[in-house]
Coordinates of C-alpha atoms and ligand atoms in Angstrom, one line a residue:
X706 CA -21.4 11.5 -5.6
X707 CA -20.5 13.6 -8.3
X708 CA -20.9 13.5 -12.3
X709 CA -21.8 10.0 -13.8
X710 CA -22.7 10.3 -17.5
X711 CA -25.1 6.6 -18.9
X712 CA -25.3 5.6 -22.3
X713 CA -25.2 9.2 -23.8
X714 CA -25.8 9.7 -27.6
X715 CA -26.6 12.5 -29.4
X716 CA -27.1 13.7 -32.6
X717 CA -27.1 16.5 -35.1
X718 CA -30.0 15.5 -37.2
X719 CA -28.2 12.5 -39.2
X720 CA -24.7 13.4 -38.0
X721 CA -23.5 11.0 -34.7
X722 CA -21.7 13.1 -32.5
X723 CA -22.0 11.1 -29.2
X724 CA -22.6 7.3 -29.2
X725 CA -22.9 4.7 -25.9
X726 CA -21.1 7.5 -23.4
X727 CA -20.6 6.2 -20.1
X728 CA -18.3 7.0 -17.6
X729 CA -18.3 9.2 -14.0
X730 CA -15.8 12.2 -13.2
X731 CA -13.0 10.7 -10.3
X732 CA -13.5 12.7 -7.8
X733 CA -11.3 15.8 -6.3
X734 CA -9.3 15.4 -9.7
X735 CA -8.7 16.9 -12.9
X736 CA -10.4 14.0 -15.3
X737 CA -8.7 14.7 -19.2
X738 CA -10.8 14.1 -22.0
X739 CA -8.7 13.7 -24.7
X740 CA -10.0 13.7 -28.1
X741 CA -9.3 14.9 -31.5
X742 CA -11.3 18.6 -33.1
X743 CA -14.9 16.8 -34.2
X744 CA -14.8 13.6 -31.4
X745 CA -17.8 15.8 -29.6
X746 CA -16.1 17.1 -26.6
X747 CA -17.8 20.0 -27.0
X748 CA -21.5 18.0 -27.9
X749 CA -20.7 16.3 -24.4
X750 CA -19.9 20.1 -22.4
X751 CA -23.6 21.4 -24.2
X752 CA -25.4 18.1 -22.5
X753 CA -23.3 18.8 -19.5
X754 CA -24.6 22.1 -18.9
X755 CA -28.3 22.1 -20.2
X756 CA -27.7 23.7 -22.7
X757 CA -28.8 21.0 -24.9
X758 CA -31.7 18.9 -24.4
X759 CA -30.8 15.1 -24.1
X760 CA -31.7 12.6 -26.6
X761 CA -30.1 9.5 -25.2
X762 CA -29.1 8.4 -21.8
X763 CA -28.7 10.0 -18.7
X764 CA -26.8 12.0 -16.4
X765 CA -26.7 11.8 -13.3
X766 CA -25.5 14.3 -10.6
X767 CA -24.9 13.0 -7.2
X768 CA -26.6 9.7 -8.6
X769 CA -29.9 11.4 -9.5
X770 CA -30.8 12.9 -12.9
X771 CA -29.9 16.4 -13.9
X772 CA -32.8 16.8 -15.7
X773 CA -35.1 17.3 -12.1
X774 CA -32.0 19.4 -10.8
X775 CA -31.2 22.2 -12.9
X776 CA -30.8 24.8 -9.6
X777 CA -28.3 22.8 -7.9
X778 CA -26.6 21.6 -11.4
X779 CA -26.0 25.5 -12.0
X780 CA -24.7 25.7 -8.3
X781 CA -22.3 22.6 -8.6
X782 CA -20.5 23.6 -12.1
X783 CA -18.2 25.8 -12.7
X784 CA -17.7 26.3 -16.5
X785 CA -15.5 27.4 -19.0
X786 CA -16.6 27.4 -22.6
X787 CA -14.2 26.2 -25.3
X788 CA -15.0 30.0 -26.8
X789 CA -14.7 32.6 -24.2
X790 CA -17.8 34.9 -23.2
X791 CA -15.9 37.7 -21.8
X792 CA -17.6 41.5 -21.9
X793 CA -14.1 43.1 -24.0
X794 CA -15.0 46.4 -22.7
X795 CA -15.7 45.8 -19.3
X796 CA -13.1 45.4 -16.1
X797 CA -12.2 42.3 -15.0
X798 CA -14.1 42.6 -11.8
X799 CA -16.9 44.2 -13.6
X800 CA -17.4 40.8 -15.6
X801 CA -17.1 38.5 -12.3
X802 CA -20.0 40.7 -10.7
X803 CA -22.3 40.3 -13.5
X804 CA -21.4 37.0 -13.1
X805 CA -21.7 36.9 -9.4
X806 CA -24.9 38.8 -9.5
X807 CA -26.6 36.0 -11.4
X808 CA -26.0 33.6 -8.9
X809 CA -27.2 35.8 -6.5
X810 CA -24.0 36.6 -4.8
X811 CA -24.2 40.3 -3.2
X812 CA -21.4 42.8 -4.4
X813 CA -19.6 42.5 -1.5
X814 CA -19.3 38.5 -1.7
X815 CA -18.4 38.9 -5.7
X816 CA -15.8 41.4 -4.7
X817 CA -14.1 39.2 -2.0
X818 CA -13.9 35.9 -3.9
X819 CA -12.9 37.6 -7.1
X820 CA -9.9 39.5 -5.0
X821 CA -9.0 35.8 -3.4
X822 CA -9.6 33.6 -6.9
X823 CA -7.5 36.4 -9.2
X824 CA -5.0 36.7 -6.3
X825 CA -4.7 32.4 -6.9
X826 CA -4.9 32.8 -10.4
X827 CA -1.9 35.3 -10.5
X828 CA -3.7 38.6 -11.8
X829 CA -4.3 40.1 -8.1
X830 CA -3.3 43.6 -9.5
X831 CA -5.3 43.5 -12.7
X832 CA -8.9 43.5 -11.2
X833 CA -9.9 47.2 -12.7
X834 CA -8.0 46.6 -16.1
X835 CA -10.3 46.2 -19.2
X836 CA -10.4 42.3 -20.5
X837 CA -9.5 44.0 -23.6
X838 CA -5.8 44.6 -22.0
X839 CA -5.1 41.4 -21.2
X840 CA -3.5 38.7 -23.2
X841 CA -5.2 35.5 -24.2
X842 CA -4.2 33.5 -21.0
X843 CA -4.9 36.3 -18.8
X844 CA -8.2 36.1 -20.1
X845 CA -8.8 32.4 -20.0
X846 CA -7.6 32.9 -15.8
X847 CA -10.1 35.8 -15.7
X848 CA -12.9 32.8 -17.0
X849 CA -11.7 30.4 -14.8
X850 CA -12.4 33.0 -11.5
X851 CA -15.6 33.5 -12.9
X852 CA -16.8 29.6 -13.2
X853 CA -15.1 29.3 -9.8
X854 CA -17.1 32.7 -8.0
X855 CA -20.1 30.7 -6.6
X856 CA -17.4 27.6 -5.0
X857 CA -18.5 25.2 -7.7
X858 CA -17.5 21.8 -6.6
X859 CA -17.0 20.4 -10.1
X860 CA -15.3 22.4 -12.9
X861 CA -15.8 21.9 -16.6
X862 CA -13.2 23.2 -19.2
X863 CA -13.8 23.1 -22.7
X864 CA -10.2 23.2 -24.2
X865 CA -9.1 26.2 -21.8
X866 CA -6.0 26.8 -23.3
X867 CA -6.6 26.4 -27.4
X868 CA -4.5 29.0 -28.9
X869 CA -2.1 29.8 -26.4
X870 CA 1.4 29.8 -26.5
X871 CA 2.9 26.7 -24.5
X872 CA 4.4 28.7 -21.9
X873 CA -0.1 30.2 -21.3
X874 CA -1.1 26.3 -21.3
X875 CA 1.0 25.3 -19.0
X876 CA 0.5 28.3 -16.6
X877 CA -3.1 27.4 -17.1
X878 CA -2.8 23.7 -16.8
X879 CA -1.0 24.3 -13.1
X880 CA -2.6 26.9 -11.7
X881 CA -6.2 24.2 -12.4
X882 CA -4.0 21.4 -10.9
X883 CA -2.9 23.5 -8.1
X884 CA -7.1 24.3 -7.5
X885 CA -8.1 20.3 -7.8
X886 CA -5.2 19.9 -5.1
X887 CA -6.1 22.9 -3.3
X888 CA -9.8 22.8 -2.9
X889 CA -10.4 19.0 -3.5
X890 CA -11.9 20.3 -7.0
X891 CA -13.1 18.1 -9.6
X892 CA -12.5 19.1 -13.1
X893 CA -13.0 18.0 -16.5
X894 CA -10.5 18.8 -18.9
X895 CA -10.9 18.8 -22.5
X896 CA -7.6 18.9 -24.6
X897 CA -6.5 17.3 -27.5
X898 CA -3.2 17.8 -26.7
X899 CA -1.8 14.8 -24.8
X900 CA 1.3 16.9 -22.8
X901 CA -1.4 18.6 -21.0
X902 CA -1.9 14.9 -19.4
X903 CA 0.0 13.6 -16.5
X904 CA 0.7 10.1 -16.0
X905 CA -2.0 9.5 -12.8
X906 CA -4.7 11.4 -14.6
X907 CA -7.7 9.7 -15.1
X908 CA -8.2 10.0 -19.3
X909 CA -11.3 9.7 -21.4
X910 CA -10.4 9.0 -24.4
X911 CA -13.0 10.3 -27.1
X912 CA -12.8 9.4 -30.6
X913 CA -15.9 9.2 -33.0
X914 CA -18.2 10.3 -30.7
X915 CA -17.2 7.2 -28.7
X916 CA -15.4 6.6 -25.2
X917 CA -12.1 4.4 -26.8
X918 CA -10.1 4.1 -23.3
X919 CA -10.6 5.2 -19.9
X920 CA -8.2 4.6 -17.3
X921 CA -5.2 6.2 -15.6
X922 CA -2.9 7.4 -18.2
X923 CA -0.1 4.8 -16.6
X924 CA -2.6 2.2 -16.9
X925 CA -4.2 3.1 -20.6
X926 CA -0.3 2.9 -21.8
X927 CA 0.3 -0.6 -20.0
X928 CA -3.4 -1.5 -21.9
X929 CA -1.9 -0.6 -25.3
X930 CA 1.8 -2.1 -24.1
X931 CA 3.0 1.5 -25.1
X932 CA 6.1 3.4 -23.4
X933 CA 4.0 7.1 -24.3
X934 CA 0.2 8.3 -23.9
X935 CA 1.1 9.9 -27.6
X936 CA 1.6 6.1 -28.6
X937 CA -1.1 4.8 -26.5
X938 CA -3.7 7.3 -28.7
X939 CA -2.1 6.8 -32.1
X940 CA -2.8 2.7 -31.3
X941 CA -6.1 3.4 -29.9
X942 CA -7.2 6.1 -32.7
X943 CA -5.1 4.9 -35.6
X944 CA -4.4 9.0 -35.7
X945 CA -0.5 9.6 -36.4
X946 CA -0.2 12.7 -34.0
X947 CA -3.3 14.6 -32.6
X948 CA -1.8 17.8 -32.3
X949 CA -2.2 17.6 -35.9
X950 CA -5.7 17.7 -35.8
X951 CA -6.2 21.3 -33.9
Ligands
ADP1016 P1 -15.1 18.7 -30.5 O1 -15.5 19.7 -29.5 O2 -14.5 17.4 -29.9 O3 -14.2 19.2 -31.6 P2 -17.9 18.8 -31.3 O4 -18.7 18.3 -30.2 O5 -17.8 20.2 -31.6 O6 -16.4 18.1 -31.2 O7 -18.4 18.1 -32.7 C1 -18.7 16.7 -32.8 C2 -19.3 16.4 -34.1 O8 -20.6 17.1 -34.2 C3 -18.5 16.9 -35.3 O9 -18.6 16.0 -36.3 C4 -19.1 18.3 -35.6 O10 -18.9 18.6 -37.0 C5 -20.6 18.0 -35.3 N1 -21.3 19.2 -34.9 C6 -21.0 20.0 -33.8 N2 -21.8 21.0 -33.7 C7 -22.7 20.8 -34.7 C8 -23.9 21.6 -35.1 N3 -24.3 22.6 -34.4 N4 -24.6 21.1 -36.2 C9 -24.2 20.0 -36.8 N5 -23.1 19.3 -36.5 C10 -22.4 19.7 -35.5
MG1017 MG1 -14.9 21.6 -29.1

């Protein structure tokens, strides 16, 4: 079941971005992958979603290929690009029915989950404001109601809360936990900052287009005989502090 990636590489004519991937989304949990800016997180989200072509390796969705699934990969993910797509000068609900409308839910449907996500999400009372009035978190929740409109069972977040203030990210960070716990959602969530990571998170660590640890948080710091995850990644890296790298 789920999202098993094989042997994934991929390159940018002679530049390496993924090398020897492998690994397959725990299920009903947010999944970090933690990696610095340039370890192809976002390479990985493109191959993901079909939006690139692969070169190398496979991917598997419920243990067949995506490449002979396309319809039901679209129907299973929910994503959030790491830059956001948002229509400034439409509504907030005017954005989820466009999307809504091209997975062929009616207007009715779109206007029923959007009122139940946005209600989750916290903005319940902002549904007619333009994107344009909200603030950068706000926005990031009004993308996350839109991957989640069609009931994806898998979500995929490229670096959701880059550029918000800590108090955002971590509204952010729970409200998506709350969802995995809520819904049994499984979500893929790529930071590079490690205090988005909580100790029984399952962690992909990506460094140089490579998979360097993956494991339970816990169990990638009792690998590395470390008392921090911040430790753990500076001994697996040899990078002093990755927040540096943002
Ligand atoms: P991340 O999302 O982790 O910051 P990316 O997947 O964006 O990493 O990038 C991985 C590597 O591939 C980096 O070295 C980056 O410079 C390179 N890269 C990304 N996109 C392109 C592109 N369109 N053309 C050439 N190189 C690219
Ligand atoms: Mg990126």
């Amino acid at each position: 079941m789920g999202i098993e990636v094989r042997q994934l590489s991929f390159r940018y004519g002679p530049r390496q971005a993924l090398q020897d991937v492998s690994f397959r989304l725990v299920d009903g949990q947010l999944n970090a992958l933690l990696g610095p800016n340039g370890a192809g997180k976002s390479t990985l989200y493109a191959l993901l979603t079909q939006l690139y072509s692969l070169q190398q390796g496979e991917i598997l969705l419920d243990d067949q290929s995506i490449t002979c699934q396309s319809r039901k990969l679209k129907q299973q993910l929910g994503v959030v690009f790491q830059q956001s797509t948002l229509d400034l000068d439409l509504s907030v609900l005017q954005n989820l029915e466009y999307h809504g409308a091209l997975h062929g839910l009616s207007s009715c449907q779109v206007k029923r989950e959007a009122a139940e996500l946005l209600e989750r999400l916290g903005l319940g009372d902002r549904l007619n404001d333009s994107i344009r009035s909200l603030n950068g978190g706000h926005r990031r929740r009004v993308e996350i109601a839109r991957a989640l409109l069609h009931r994806p069972p898998i979500l995929l977040l490229d670096e959701a809360t880059v550029g918000l203030d800590t108090a955002a990210r971590q509204s952010i960070n729970r409200h998506v936990r709350d969802l995995c716990r809520d819904n049994s959602l499984t979500v893929l969530w790529a930071t590079h900052l490690i205090e988005e990571i909580a100790a029984d998170d399952p962690v992909l660590v990506l460094h140089q287009g490579r998979i360097q640890a993956n494991a339970q948080a816990h169990d990638i710091c009792r690998q590395q005989r470390t008392a921090t995850l911040a430790e753990a990644f500076e001994q697996i890296t040899g990078l002093k502090d990755n927040t540096a790298c943002a």
